[in-house]
Amino acid sequence: MRHVLTFAVAAWIGASAMGAWAADAAQVDQSTKFDVEIYRAMQALLAEPLLARDSATAVLERIETTNLARESARSESAEFFAKVDALRGPLYNLRLLLDHPELAARAAHFSAATGGIRLAAESISGTTCQQPIELRAGQPLSIEVPAGESRWVSVRSPLDAKAPLALSTLGSEFDAALNVYLDCREIGKAPISSGDDNYGLQAIALLPPVSHPLVVQVRNQGDRGIAVVNAVQAVSISGRVTRSDTGEPISGTNVEAYLGTNPTDALYAGDTISQGDGNYQLTTFEFTSGGNAYVRTRQSAFDIRFLDETWSGVPCAAATFGLSLCGPGAPAPAATSDGVSVTGIDFTLSPGATIFGVVRDRGGRPIGDVSVTVSDRTTPLLARSASTDEFGRYRMNGLRDASYRVAAFGGFTGYSNQVFSGFDCVVGCEMIFGTSVAAEESAPARADFSLTTRGQIRVSVTVDGQPSTNFVEIQAFDAQGQFVTSGFVPAFETLGVIGPLEAGNYRIRVSGRGLVSEFFDNVQCVAACGPAELNASTPIQVANDTQPVELSMDLEGLPELLGSVTALDGSPIAGAIVSLVEGFSVRQIEFTDSRGNYRLRPEFVGTYTLVARSDDHVDEAHANVVCQPSSGFPSCPGATPVTIQAGVTPPRIDFQLAPSARVTGSVLGLGPNTFFAVTALTNNNQIANVGIFTRQLDNTYTIKDLPTGQYRIGFEGSGARLQLYRDIDCGFQAFSFNQCPQSGAQTLQMVDGDTISQVDFTPRDRYGRSGRVTHYITGQPLAGIIIDAFDPLFGTRAISVITDAQGRFSIAAFSEGAAYYLATDNSQGLRNQVFDRRECRVGSAYLGSCSLEGATPVMFPGDESELKIVLSPLDTVFFSGFE
């Protein structure tokens, strides 16, 4: 738990009964489950952008709505609020990825797949500091850790490392924390580095360079689950946060990092909190290629004390994530390269202006738990809110000097809504003009309210007699069936409130994920709720100046879908995606566990197609229907529909998947950070979302999940020409595979379970030329011959390449229409040449022993024919050259 919350948590524990503690523990645990859901939604969205979009959107909306509803309650602990706040960053990334799919490559950086060695909870290794599990950089461990226990790993951070290392638990299934020690003798003392809730509920801890392995405690703060532990290249940013008016240090301020090529597309990459002396150290992952690190402060939404800003000095809207609401002005990057430690990233924050006041009823009695909202009159969407205490008081600090609209919302307490000063409203209060409240840093402004009692309905909602594990929505309709307003019951709670309401009759409907929707009183909706159910419901009469109407509703949960996904030999397939599909929309997804089992609770009654997908297997729909993707959507003709209805338990549905075909190969002579992709093409060189492409660090690749069929394999890369296997150059003017030759490319016949290997490519520059050097007498290819290209205008060397084992070379050009003089240089006892057919009798042009005068320039890309060079021994009297 972050240090700033220590006293608040202690005070809360001391004042709470054990029953309240148990409820809050369940709420904190739900936050952990949300963290895993966000992580899995990111993984699914990156693997299946179109198929997973609906389900990822549903996850985003459900968690945001649940957290928003629960934040409005006053019974939560400081620990719970901190866990909810920690989820905002990953939710921000999920939202950004949904809005901007082009950021998927960078988002994958923050959603690394689980991998490496798997160790069970019963394993002896790692249970004590003296028997740690060895961890190596880039080779993650998957460690099962029981609830409340720890596992130990050892990791080396060399003194001569070119970049700092950090330990990460990104991808873990529980709320993990890290403590780093020099050795086991230091246990019991303060760790030299620690991490908790740096990215969502995942931990990141910087590893100091040392000459011996460090020991790290991986602590499980939640339920039993898998910890993913990895040592990654890191960026360390440090500085100090102080007040602008007094220079005193500011503790408890969030300092956040965002990575991207520019502020508009930067993804959240972790945060930390300033300590008692104002100092902070922020550790995050390495950048993607060409990235920057931007840093900003963010006050907690529950305790805004200062005006937030970016480094350096660009103002930001209070308590918001990201950089889009920071301005005017563009944030400057705090770091611009991978693997660095940057210091002196300091913030000087102003306390800003203050608006305060008291909310009372008409009799002058104070009203607690009233939400008061302050918004800039020019930008009403950028609002701040606070709740009144038991004395009716509220206060908002950290406001910029401006004129504000102030509104009090008494709906949850049974009172009217009101805009200062004295304008009552039911809906749209933010848009009512009201009286301006001028706030200045030098003079606090006051806005008091006097609220009237309005109609209210309080609904106690349970599911099969127990609180719902997800939020429940309550909706009110008028006598004509028109929607009026709604409220929410937070997860693990039972009470929801609707109001204020005008006097009249209302019909109440309750619905939620995995529940049978129902109108009061006991009118279940068979499918979508319609006029029949509305008319059969019981109207509720609401009047002003009376006690709230109390209702109780017990809903029925929808049945779960259970089953397993295994291979043909019966072995479990872990991590398979089981999707519930309606038409062309994926309504829900779930991943299989380590035993191949899945448990999926549908959100609504209806008829669906159930699909099981695995990268290494032929995808199927129930029952035994091959269901490979087609244009990004499930294509499952002949599938047996699965009907979900209240009170009927569906049968268990198991899948046995056959192994799918795959293609593997290498891309030769390519730099480690150069983009490339290899694609399986159907007829006429068309891409039809066939197969799943993955790339390894050594530039090998795999296309897996290929259905039986015939394919051509295509290559594309940065600055390179499109190619078809085998050795088919699509030309410098081809920018899509359908512009490649329709004949000549090799067709691969793929059969389920087969692997075709060594489908290799050698990239060729888009505007470059390629050639081959052979021996004049033997005709054999010559390796190790240097080809120098000279600028025809100045005679300076522009580029040099060397022939490979097949005697081949490729010369890049920066643009179409470039020209070079070409010459050879070798130390193999062969006579050098200058194009075209000019022999160098003494030495090479590179050494200045052979003149370029009269040489014929080679045009790029020219006629695209292969340049042929034939070299003869020095003692040969015959002449040979470029042909």
mmCIF file of C-alpha atoms in Angstrom, residues 676-835:
data_model
loop_
_atom_site.group_PDB
_atom_site.id
_atom_site.type_symbol
_atom_site.label_atom_id
_atom_site.label_comp_id
_atom_site.label_asym_id
_atom_site.label_seq_id
_atom_site.Cartn_x
_atom_site.Cartn_y
_atom_site.Cartn_z
ATOM 1 C CA PHE A 676 8.494 -6.352 -40.962
ATOM 2 C CA ALA A 677 5.436 -8.550 -41.312
ATOM 3 C CA VAL A 678 4.821 -11.838 -43.093
ATOM 4 C CA THR A 679 1.307 -12.656 -44.277
ATOM 5 C CA ALA A 680 -0.489 -15.737 -45.592
ATOM 6 C CA LEU A 681 -2.356 -14.774 -48.787
ATOM 7 C CA THR A 682 -5.308 -16.487 -50.397
ATOM 8 C CA ASN A 683 -6.236 -16.445 -54.093
ATOM 9 C CA ASN A 684 -5.091 -13.462 -56.174
ATOM 10 C CA ASN A 685 -2.662 -12.403 -53.428
ATOM 11 C CA GLN A 686 -5.496 -11.116 -51.242
ATOM 12 C CA ILE A 687 -5.167 -10.802 -47.463
ATOM 13 C CA ALA A 688 -8.163 -12.336 -45.702
ATOM 14 C CA ASN A 689 -7.050 -12.155 -42.045
ATOM 15 C CA VAL A 690 -5.624 -15.639 -42.403
ATOM 16 C CA GLY A 691 -3.417 -16.866 -39.575
ATOM 17 C CA ILE A 692 -1.713 -15.105 -36.681
ATOM 18 C CA PHE A 693 1.708 -13.559 -37.281
ATOM 19 C CA THR A 694 4.291 -13.389 -34.488
ATOM 20 C CA ARG A 695 7.889 -12.158 -34.604
ATOM 21 C CA GLN A 696 10.840 -13.161 -32.434
ATOM 22 C CA LEU A 697 13.846 -11.061 -31.453
ATOM 23 C CA ASP A 698 16.150 -12.949 -33.831
ATOM 24 C CA ASN A 699 13.911 -11.958 -36.788
ATOM 25 C CA THR A 700 12.414 -15.413 -37.105
ATOM 26 C CA TYR A 701 8.653 -15.500 -37.497
ATOM 27 C CA THR A 702 5.681 -17.818 -37.256
ATOM 28 C CA ILE A 703 2.280 -17.716 -38.933
ATOM 29 C CA LYS A 704 0.017 -20.033 -36.989
ATOM 30 C CA ASP A 705 -3.678 -20.843 -36.733
ATOM 31 C CA LEU A 706 -3.861 -21.429 -40.493
ATOM 32 C CA PRO A 707 -6.877 -23.414 -41.739
ATOM 33 C CA THR A 708 -6.371 -26.145 -44.323
ATOM 34 C CA GLY A 709 -5.890 -24.607 -47.760
ATOM 35 C CA GLN A 710 -3.473 -23.176 -50.302
ATOM 36 C CA TYR A 711 -1.539 -19.995 -49.588
ATOM 37 C CA ARG A 712 1.119 -17.730 -50.937
ATOM 38 C CA ILE A 713 3.378 -16.099 -48.343
ATOM 39 C CA GLY A 714 4.082 -12.367 -48.606
ATOM 40 C CA PHE A 715 6.700 -10.136 -46.952
ATOM 41 C CA GLU A 716 6.600 -6.389 -46.241
ATOM 42 C CA GLY A 717 9.111 -4.298 -44.305
ATOM 43 C CA SER A 718 10.275 -0.760 -43.611
ATOM 44 C CA GLY A 719 11.715 0.739 -46.810
ATOM 45 C CA ALA A 720 11.683 -2.665 -48.490
ATOM 46 C CA ARG A 721 9.915 -4.011 -51.552
ATOM 47 C CA LEU A 722 7.013 -6.375 -51.192
ATOM 48 C CA GLN A 723 8.009 -9.970 -51.889
ATOM 49 C CA LEU A 724 6.270 -13.281 -52.462
ATOM 50 C CA TYR A 725 7.827 -16.575 -51.547
ATOM 51 C CA ARG A 726 9.942 -17.755 -53.256
ATOM 52 C CA ASP A 727 12.223 -14.902 -54.472
ATOM 53 C CA ILE A 728 9.436 -13.024 -56.249
ATOM 54 C CA ASP A 729 10.179 -9.273 -56.225
ATOM 55 C CA CYS A 730 6.974 -7.254 -56.564
ATOM 56 C CA GLY A 731 8.810 -4.183 -57.909
ATOM 57 C CA PHE A 732 9.402 -0.745 -56.471
ATOM 58 C CA GLN A 733 5.972 0.509 -57.581
ATOM 59 C CA ALA A 734 4.000 -2.199 -55.719
ATOM 60 C CA PHE A 735 2.478 -1.055 -52.418
ATOM 61 C CA SER A 736 -0.050 -3.884 -51.966
ATOM 62 C CA PHE A 737 0.198 -7.605 -52.589
ATOM 63 C CA ASN A 738 -2.452 -7.532 -55.300
ATOM 64 C CA GLN A 739 0.079 -5.556 -57.376
ATOM 65 C CA CYS A 740 2.517 -8.496 -57.209
ATOM 66 C CA PRO A 741 2.854 -11.046 -60.042
ATOM 67 C CA GLN A 742 -0.045 -13.503 -60.200
ATOM 68 C CA SER A 743 2.209 -16.345 -61.293
ATOM 69 C CA GLY A 744 5.632 -17.586 -60.293
ATOM 70 C CA ALA A 745 5.096 -17.439 -56.546
ATOM 71 C CA GLN A 746 5.227 -20.783 -54.756
ATOM 72 C CA THR A 747 1.905 -22.036 -53.405
ATOM 73 C CA LEU A 748 1.992 -23.848 -50.056
ATOM 74 C CA GLN A 749 -0.551 -26.580 -49.409
ATOM 75 C CA MET A 750 -1.359 -26.423 -45.692
ATOM 76 C CA VAL A 751 -2.910 -29.344 -43.809
ATOM 77 C CA ASP A 752 -4.029 -29.310 -40.180
ATOM 78 C CA GLY A 753 -1.096 -30.059 -37.879
ATOM 79 C CA ASP A 754 1.608 -29.547 -40.520
ATOM 80 C CA THR A 755 4.505 -27.091 -40.210
ATOM 81 C CA ILE A 756 6.323 -25.755 -43.272
ATOM 82 C CA SER A 757 9.696 -24.324 -42.237
ATOM 83 C CA GLN A 758 12.470 -22.246 -43.785
ATOM 84 C CA VAL A 759 10.143 -19.931 -45.683
ATOM 85 C CA ASP A 760 12.821 -17.235 -45.644
ATOM 86 C CA PHE A 761 13.042 -13.739 -47.102
ATOM 87 C CA THR A 762 15.940 -11.407 -47.843
ATOM 88 C CA PRO A 763 14.659 -7.800 -47.880
ATOM 89 C CA ARG A 764 15.483 -5.617 -50.839
ATOM 90 C CA ASP A 765 15.449 -1.843 -50.683
ATOM 91 C CA ARG A 766 12.442 -0.393 -52.493
ATOM 92 C CA TYR A 767 14.532 1.786 -54.799
ATOM 93 C CA GLY A 768 17.717 -0.298 -54.615
ATOM 94 C CA ARG A 769 19.481 -2.702 -56.969
ATOM 95 C CA SER A 770 20.691 -6.221 -56.314
ATOM 96 C CA GLY A 771 23.374 -8.275 -57.947
ATOM 97 C CA ARG A 772 25.650 -11.299 -57.786
ATOM 98 C CA VAL A 773 29.422 -11.783 -57.953
ATOM 99 C CA THR A 774 30.843 -15.023 -59.423
ATOM 100 C CA HIS A 775 34.278 -16.431 -60.339
ATOM 101 C CA TYR A 776 35.237 -16.129 -64.022
ATOM 102 C CA ILE A 777 36.774 -19.602 -64.280
ATOM 103 C CA THR A 778 34.677 -21.742 -61.915
ATOM 104 C CA GLY A 779 31.364 -19.823 -62.079
ATOM 105 C CA GLN A 780 30.994 -20.252 -58.309
ATOM 106 C CA PRO A 781 29.557 -17.421 -56.175
ATOM 107 C CA LEU A 782 32.113 -15.212 -54.417
ATOM 108 C CA ALA A 783 31.450 -14.288 -50.786
ATOM 109 C CA GLY A 784 33.130 -11.399 -48.971
ATOM 110 C CA ILE A 785 33.525 -9.100 -52.009
ATOM 111 C CA ILE A 786 32.965 -5.446 -51.070
ATOM 112 C CA ILE A 787 30.883 -3.364 -53.467
ATOM 113 C CA ASP A 788 31.495 0.388 -53.044
ATOM 114 C CA ALA A 789 28.994 2.925 -54.390
ATOM 115 C CA PHE A 790 30.327 6.448 -55.142
ATOM 116 C CA ASP A 791 28.474 9.720 -55.634
ATOM 117 C CA PRO A 792 28.948 10.609 -59.358
ATOM 118 C CA LEU A 793 28.990 14.354 -58.608
ATOM 119 C CA PHE A 794 31.654 14.471 -55.890
ATOM 120 C CA GLY A 795 33.292 11.077 -56.171
ATOM 121 C CA THR A 796 32.724 10.424 -52.454
ATOM 122 C CA ARG A 797 31.781 6.980 -51.208
ATOM 123 C CA ALA A 798 28.062 6.855 -50.380
ATOM 124 C CA ILE A 799 27.511 3.264 -49.281
ATOM 125 C CA SER A 800 29.315 -0.077 -49.164
ATOM 126 C CA VAL A 801 27.945 -3.629 -49.013
ATOM 127 C CA ILE A 802 29.489 -7.089 -48.988
ATOM 128 C CA THR A 803 28.411 -10.231 -50.784
ATOM 129 C CA ASP A 804 26.862 -13.102 -48.826
ATOM 130 C CA ALA A 805 27.535 -16.845 -49.096
ATOM 131 C CA GLN A 806 25.644 -16.971 -52.409
ATOM 132 C CA GLY A 807 27.636 -14.064 -53.771
ATOM 133 C CA ARG A 808 24.588 -11.811 -53.638
ATOM 134 C CA PHE A 809 24.493 -8.147 -52.629
ATOM 135 C CA SER A 810 21.874 -5.428 -52.386
ATOM 136 C CA ILE A 811 22.472 -1.674 -52.544
ATOM 137 C CA ALA A 812 19.899 0.699 -51.071
ATOM 138 C CA ALA A 813 18.939 4.063 -52.535
ATOM 139 C CA PHE A 814 17.272 6.911 -50.687
ATOM 140 C CA SER A 815 14.875 7.783 -53.488
ATOM 141 C CA GLU A 816 13.780 6.869 -56.973
ATOM 142 C CA GLY A 817 16.139 8.230 -59.646
ATOM 143 C CA ALA A 818 19.377 8.033 -57.627
ATOM 144 C CA ALA A 819 22.616 7.122 -59.446
ATOM 145 C CA TYR A 820 25.969 5.698 -58.265
ATOM 146 C CA TYR A 821 29.324 4.592 -59.675
ATOM 147 C CA LEU A 822 30.002 0.987 -58.558
ATOM 148 C CA ALA A 823 33.398 -0.602 -57.906
ATOM 149 C CA THR A 824 34.692 -3.781 -56.244
ATOM 150 C CA ASP A 825 37.285 -4.186 -53.494
ATOM 151 C CA ASN A 826 38.668 -7.577 -52.420
ATOM 152 C CA SER A 827 41.669 -9.271 -50.835
ATOM 153 C CA GLN A 828 41.115 -12.680 -52.442
ATOM 154 C CA GLY A 829 43.656 -12.363 -55.269
ATOM 155 C CA LEU A 830 41.016 -11.196 -57.775
ATOM 156 C CA ARG A 831 41.175 -8.250 -60.147
ATOM 157 C CA ASN A 832 38.898 -5.353 -59.107
ATOM 158 C CA GLN A 833 36.594 -3.539 -61.533
ATOM 159 C CA VAL A 834 34.661 -0.321 -62.052
ATOM 160 C CA PHE A 835 31.308 -0.470 -63.801
#
